[in-house]
PDB file of C-alpha atoms in Angstrom:
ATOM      1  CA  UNK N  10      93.537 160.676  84.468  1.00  0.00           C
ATOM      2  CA  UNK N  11      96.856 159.021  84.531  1.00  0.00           C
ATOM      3  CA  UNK N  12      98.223 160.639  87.907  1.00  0.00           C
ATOM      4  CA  UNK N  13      95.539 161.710  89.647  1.00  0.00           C
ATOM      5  CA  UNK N  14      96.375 163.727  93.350  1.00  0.00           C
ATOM      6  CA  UNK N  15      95.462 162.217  96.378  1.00  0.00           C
ATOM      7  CA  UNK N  16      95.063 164.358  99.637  1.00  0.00           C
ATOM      8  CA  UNK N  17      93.492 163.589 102.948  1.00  0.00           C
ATOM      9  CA  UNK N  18      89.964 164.532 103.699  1.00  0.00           C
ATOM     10  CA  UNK N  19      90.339 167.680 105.567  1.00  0.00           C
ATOM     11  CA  UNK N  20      92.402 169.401 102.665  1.00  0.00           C
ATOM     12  CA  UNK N  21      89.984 167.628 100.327  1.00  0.00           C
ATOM     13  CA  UNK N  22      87.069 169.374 101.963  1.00  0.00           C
ATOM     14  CA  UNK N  23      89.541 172.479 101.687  1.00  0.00           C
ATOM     15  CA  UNK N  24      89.252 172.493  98.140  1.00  0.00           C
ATOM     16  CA  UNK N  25      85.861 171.633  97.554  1.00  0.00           C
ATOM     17  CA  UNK N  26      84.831 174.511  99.349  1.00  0.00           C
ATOM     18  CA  UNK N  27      87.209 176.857  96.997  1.00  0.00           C
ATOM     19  CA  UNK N  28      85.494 175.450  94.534  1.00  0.00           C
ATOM     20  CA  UNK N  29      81.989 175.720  96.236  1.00  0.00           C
ATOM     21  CA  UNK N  30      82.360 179.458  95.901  1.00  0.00           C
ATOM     22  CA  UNK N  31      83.223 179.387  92.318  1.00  0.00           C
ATOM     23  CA  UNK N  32      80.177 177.119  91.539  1.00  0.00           C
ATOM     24  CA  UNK N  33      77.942 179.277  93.206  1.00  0.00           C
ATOM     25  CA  UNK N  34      79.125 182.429  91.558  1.00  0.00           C
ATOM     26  CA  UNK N  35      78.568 181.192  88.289  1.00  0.00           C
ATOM     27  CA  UNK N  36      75.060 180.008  89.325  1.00  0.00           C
ATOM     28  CA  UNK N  37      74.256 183.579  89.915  1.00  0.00           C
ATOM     29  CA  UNK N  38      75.700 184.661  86.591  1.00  0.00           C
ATOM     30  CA  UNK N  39      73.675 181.997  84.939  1.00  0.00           C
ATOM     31  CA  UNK N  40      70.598 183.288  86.557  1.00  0.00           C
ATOM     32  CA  UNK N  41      71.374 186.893  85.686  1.00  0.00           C
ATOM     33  CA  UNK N  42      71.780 185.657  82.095  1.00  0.00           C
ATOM     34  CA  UNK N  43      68.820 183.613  81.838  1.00  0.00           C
ATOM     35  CA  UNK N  44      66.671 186.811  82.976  1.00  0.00           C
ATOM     36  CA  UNK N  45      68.741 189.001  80.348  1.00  0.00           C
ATOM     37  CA  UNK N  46      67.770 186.219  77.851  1.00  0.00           C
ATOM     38  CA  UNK N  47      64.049 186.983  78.385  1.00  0.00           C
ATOM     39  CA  UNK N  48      64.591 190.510  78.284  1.00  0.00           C
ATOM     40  CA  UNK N  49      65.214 190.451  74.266  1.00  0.00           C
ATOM     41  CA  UNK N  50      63.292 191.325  71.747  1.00  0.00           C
ATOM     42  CA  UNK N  51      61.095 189.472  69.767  1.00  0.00           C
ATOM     43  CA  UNK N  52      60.403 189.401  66.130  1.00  0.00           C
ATOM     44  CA  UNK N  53      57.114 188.991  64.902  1.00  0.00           C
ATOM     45  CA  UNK N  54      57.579 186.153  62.500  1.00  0.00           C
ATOM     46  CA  UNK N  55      55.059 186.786  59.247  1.00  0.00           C
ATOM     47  CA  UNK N  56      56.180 184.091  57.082  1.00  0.00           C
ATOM     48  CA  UNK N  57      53.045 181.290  56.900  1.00  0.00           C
ATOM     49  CA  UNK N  58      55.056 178.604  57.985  1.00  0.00           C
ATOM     50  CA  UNK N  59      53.328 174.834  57.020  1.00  0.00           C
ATOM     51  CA  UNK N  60      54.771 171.879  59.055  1.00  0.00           C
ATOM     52  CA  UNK N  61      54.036 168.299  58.506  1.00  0.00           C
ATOM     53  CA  UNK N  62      53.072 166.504  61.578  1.00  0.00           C
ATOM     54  CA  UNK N  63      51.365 163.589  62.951  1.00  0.00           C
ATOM     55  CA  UNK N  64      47.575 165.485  62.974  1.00  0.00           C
ATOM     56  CA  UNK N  65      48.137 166.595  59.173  1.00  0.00           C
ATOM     57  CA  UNK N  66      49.476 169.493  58.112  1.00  0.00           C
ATOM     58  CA  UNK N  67      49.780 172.860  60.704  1.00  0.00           C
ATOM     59  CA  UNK N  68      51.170 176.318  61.005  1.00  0.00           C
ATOM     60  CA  UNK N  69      53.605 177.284  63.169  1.00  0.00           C
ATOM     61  CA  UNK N  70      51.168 178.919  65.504  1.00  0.00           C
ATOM     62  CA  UNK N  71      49.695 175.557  65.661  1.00  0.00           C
ATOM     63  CA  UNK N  72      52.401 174.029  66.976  1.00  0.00           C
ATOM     64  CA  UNK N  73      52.333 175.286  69.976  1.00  0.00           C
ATOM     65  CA  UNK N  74      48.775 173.489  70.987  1.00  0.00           C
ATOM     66  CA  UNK N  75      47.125 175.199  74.110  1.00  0.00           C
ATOM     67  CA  UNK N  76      50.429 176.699  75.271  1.00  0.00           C
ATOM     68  CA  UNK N  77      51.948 180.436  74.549  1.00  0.00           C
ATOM     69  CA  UNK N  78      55.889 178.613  74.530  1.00  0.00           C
ATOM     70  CA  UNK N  79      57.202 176.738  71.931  1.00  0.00           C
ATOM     71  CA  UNK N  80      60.596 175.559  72.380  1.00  0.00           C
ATOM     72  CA  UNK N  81      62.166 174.083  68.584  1.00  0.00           C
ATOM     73  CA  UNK N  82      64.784 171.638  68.579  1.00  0.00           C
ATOM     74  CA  UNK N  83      66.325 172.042  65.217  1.00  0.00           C
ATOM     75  CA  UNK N  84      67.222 168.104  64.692  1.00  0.00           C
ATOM     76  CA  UNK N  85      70.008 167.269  61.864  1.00  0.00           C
ATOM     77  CA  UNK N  86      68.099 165.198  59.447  1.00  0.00           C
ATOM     78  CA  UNK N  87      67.864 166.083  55.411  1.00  0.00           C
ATOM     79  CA  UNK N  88      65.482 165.470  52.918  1.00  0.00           C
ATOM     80  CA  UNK N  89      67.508 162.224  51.907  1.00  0.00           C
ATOM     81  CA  UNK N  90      68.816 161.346  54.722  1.00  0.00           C
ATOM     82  CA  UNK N  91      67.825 157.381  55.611  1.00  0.00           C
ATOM     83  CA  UNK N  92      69.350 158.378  59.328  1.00  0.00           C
ATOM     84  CA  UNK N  93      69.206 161.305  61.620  1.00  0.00           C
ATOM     85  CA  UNK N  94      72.655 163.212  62.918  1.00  0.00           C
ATOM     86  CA  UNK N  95      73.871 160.831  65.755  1.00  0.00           C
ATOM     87  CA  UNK N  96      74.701 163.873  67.598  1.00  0.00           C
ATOM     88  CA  UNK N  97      71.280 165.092  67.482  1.00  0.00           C
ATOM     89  CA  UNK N  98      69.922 161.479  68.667  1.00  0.00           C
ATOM     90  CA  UNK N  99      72.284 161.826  71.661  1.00  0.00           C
ATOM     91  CA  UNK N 100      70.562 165.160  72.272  1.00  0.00           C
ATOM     92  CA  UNK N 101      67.240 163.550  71.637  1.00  0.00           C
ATOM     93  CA  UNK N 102      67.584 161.111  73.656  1.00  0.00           C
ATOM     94  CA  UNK N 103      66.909 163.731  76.273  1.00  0.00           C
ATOM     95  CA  UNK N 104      63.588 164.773  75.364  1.00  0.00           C
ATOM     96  CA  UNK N 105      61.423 161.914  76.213  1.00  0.00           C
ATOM     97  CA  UNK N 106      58.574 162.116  79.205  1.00  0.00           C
ATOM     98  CA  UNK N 107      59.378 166.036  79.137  1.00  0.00           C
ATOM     99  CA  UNK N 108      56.012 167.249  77.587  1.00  0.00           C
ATOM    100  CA  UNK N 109      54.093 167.216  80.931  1.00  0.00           C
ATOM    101  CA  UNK N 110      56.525 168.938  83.158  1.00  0.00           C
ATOM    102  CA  UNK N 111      56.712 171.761  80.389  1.00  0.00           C
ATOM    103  CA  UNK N 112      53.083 171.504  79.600  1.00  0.00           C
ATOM    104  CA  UNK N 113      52.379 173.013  83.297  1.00  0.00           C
ATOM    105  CA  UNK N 114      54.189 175.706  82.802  1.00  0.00           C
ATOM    106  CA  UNK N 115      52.696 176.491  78.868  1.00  0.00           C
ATOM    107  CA  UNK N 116      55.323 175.120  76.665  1.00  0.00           C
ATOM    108  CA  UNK N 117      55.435 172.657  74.042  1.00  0.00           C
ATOM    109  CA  UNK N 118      58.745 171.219  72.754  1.00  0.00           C
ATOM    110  CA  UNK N 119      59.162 169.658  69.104  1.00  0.00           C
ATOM    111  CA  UNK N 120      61.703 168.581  66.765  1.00  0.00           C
ATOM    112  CA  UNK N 121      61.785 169.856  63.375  1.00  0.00           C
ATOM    113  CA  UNK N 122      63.582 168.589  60.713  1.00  0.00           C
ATOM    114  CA  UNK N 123      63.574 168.836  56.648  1.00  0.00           C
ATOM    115  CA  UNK N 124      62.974 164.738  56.203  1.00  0.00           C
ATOM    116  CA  UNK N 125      59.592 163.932  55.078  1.00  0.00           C
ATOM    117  CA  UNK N 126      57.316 162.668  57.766  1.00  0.00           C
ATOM    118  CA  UNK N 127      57.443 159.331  57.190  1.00  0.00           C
ATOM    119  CA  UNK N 128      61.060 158.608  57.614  1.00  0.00           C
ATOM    120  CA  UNK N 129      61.231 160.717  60.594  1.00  0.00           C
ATOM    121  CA  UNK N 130      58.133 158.214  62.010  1.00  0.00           C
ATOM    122  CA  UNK N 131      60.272 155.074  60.883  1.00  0.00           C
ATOM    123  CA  UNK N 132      63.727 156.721  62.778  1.00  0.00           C
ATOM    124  CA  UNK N 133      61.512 157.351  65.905  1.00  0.00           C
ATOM    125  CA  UNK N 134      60.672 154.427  66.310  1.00  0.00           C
ATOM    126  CA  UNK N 135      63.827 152.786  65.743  1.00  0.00           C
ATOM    127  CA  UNK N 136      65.212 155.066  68.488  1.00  0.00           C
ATOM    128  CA  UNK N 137      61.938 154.414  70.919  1.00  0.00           C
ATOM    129  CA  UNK N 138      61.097 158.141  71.281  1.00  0.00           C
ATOM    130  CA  UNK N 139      57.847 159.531  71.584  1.00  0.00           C
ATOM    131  CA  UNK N 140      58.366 163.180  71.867  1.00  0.00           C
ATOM    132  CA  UNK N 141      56.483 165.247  68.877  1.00  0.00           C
ATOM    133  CA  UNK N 142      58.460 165.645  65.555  1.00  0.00           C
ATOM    134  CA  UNK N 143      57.387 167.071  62.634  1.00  0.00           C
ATOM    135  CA  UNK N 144      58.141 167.658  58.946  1.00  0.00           C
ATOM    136  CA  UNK N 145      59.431 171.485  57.809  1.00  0.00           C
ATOM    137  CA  UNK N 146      58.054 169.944  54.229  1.00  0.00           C
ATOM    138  CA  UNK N 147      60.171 171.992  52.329  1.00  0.00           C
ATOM    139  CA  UNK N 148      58.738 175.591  54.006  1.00  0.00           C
ATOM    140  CA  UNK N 149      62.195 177.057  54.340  1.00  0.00           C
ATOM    141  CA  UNK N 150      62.062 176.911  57.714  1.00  0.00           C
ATOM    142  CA  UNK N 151      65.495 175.742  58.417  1.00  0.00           C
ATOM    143  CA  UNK N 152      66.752 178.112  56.226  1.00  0.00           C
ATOM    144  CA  UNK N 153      65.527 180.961  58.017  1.00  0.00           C
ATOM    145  CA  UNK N 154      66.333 179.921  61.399  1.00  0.00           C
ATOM    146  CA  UNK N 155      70.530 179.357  60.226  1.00  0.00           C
ATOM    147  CA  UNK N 156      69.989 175.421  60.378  1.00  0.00           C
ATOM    148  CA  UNK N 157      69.724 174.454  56.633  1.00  0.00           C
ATOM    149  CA  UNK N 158      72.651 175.538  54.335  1.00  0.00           C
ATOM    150  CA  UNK N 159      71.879 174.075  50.693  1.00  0.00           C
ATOM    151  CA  UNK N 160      75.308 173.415  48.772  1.00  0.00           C
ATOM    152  CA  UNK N 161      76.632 174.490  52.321  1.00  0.00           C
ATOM    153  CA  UNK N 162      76.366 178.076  51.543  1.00  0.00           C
ATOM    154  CA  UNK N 163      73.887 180.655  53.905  1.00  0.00           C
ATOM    155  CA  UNK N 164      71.639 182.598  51.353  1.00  0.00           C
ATOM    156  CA  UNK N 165      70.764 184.729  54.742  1.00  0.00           C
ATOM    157  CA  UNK N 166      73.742 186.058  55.530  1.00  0.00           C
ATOM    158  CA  UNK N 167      74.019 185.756  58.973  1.00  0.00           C
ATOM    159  CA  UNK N 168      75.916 182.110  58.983  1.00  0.00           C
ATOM    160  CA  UNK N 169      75.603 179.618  61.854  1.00  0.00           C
ATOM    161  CA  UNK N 170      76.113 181.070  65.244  1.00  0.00           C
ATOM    162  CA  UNK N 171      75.853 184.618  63.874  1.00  0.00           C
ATOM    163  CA  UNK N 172      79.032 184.128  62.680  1.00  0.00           C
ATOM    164  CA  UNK N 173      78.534 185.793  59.611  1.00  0.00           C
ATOM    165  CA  UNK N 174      80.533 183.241  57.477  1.00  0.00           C
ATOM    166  CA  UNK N 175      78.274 182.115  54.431  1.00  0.00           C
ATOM    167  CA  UNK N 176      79.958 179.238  53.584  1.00  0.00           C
ATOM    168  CA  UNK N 177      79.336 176.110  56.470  1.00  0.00           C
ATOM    169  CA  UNK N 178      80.801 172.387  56.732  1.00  0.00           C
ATOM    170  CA  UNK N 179      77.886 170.442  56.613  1.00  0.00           C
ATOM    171  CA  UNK N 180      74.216 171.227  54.929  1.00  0.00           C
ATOM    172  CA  UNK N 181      72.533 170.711  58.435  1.00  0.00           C
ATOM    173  CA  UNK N 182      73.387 171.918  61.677  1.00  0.00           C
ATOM    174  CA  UNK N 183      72.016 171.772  64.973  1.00  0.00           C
ATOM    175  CA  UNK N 184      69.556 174.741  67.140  1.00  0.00           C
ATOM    176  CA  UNK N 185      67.202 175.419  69.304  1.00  0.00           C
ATOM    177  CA  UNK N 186      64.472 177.909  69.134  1.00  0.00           C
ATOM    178  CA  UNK N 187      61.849 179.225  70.799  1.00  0.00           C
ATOM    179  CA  UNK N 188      58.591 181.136  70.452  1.00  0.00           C
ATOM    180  CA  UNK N 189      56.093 182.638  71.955  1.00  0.00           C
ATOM    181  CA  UNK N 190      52.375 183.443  70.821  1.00  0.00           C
ATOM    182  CA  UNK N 191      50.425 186.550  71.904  1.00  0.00           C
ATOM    183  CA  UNK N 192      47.193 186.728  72.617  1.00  0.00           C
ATOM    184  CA  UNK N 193      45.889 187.631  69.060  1.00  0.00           C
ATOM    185  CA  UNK N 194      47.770 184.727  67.721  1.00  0.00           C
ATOM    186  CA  UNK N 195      50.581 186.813  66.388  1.00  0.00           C
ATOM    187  CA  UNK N 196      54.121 184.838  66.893  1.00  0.00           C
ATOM    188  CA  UNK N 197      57.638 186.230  68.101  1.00  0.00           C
ATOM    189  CA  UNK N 198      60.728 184.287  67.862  1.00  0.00           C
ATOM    190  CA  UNK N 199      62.608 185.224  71.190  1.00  0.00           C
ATOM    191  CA  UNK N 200      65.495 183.324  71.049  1.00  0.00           C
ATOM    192  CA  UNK N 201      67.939 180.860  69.267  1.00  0.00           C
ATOM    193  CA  UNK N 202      71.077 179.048  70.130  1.00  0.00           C
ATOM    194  CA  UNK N 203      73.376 176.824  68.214  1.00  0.00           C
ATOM    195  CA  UNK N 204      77.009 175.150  69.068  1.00  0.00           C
ATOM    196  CA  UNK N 205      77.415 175.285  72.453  1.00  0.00           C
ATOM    197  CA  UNK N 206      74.777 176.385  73.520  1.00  0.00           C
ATOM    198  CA  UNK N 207      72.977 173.386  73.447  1.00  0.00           C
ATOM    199  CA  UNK N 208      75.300 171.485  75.984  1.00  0.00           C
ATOM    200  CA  UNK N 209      72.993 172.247  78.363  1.00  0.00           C
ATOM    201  CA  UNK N 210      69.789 170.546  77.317  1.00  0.00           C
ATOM    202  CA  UNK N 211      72.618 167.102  76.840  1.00  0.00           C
ATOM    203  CA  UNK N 212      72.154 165.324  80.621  1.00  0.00           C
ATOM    204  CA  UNK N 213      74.878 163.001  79.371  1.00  0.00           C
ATOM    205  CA  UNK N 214      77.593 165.803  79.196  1.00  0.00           C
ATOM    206  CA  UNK N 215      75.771 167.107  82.152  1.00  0.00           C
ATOM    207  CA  UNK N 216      77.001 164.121  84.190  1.00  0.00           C
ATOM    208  CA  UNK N 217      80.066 163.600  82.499  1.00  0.00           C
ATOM    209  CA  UNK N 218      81.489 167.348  83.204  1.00  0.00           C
ATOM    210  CA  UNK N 219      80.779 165.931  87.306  1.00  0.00           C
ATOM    211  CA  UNK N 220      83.124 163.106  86.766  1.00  0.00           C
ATOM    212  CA  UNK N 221      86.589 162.757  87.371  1.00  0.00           C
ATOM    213  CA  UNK N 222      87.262 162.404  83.596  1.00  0.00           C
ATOM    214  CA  UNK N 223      84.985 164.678  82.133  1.00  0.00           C
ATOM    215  CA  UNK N 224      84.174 164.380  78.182  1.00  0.00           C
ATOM    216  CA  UNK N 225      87.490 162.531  77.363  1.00  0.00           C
ATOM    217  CA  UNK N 226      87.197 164.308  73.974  1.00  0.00           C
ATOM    218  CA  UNK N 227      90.334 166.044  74.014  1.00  0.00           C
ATOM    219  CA  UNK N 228      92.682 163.500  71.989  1.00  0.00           C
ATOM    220  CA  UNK N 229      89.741 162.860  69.406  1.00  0.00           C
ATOM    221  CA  UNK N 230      89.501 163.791  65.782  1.00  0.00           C
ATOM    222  CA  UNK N 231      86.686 166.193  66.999  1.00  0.00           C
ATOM    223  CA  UNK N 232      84.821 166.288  70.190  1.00  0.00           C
ATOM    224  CA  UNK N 233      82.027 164.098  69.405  1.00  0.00           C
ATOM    225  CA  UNK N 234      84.009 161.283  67.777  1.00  0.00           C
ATOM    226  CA  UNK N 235      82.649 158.622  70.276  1.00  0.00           C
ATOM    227  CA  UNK N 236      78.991 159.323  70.056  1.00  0.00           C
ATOM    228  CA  UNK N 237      76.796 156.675  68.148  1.00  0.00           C
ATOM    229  CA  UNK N 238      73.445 156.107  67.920  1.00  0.00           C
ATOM    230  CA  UNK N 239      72.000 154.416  71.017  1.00  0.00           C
ATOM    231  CA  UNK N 240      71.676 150.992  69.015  1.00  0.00           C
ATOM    232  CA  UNK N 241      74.696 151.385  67.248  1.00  0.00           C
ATOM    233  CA  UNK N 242      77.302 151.409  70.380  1.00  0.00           C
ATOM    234  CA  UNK N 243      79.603 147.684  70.721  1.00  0.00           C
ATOM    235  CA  UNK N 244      80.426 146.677  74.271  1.00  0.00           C
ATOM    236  CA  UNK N 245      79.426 147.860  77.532  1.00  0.00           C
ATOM    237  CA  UNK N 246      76.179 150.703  77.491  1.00  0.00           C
TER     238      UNK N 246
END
């Protein structure tokens, strides 16, 4: 902000009340979309699944411990990869101390990602997390969720986003999905997101989009341009 407006308080107060109005309409319209977002469908997902995690090797239905929710983070991090996405670690950063608070209200929230277990164990605790992570182990699971794109190309179809474009800029791309398990220990995938939508699970975007500033992506090569991994910024934190 090179020539930012100054007013006095009472037409300051003017204006944040205009824009009171507009905050609280799209409030509602969030609400009235997250209800319509739990009105959809599920598919029954029949595919035996095998993860990789911490307490050997699980199914997907066994992810979700005691709890009918399962919330996926789809975390950027191949099979070769030495590092994880730093985008994704700037979104993982906000996952930490969460498993309680979502435990009391029956969900469980996990990274997945195609790396074998071990390196995903070494690159956790570089980054000091302690949220659960585990292996896909080669299942296909990324694949079928519109996360994993081998030579870049979508053998599904769909592309990322639903966009329908089979051909993607990068092998791994970022999601979130979630699950729930029935009774009978059937599981239905009720939702994904990708892009976007994941700004909101990002606190740090959160607080920047409050600021006078905002993101202060616009004049980059691409909006994320700035982000590093937590240990790899220089300067001030």
């Amino acid at each position: 902000m090179t020539h930012p407006q100054f007013v006095n308080r009472q037409d300051w107060l003017a204006a944040r009340k205009a824009l009171l109005e507009k905050e609280k309409s799209f409030t509602r319209e969030r609400d009235a979309l997250s209800a319509a977002r739990r009105e959809l469908p599920l598919v029954l997902v029949e595919k035996d699944y095998v993860f990789d995690t911490e307490d050997g090797r699980k199914s997907l239905a066994d992810l979700f411990g005691p709890h009918p929710q399962l919330a996926v983070y789809h975390f950027m991090f191949g099979e070769t990869w030495q590092e994880g996405c730093p985008s994704c670690s700037f979104w993982a950063d906000n996952y930490d101390r969460l498993d309680t608070h979502l435990a009391a209200r029956g969900t469980r929230l996990i990274a997945v990602s195609n790396a074998p277990l071990e390196t995903l164990r070494a690159y956790k605790s570089r980054m000091g997390w302690s949220f659960d992570w585990v292996s896909t182990a080669g299942n296909g699971f990324g694949v079928d969720f519109g996360v994993t794109f081998p030579d870049k190309k979508d053998p599904t179809g769909r592309g990322y986003n639903y966009s329908g474009n089979d051909t993607v800029h990068s092998e791994e791309l970022p999601g979130v999905s979630t699950f729930l398990k029935l009774d009978d220990g059937r599981v239905g995938h009720s939702y994904s997101t990708y892009g976007r939508g994941l700004d909101i699970l990002n606190m740090a975007y959160n607080i920047l989009d409050l600021t006078p500033m905002g993101r202060q992506e616009d004049d980059l090569p691409y909006p994320q341009a700035w982000v590093r991994r937590r240990d790899m910024y220089r300067g001030d934190a």
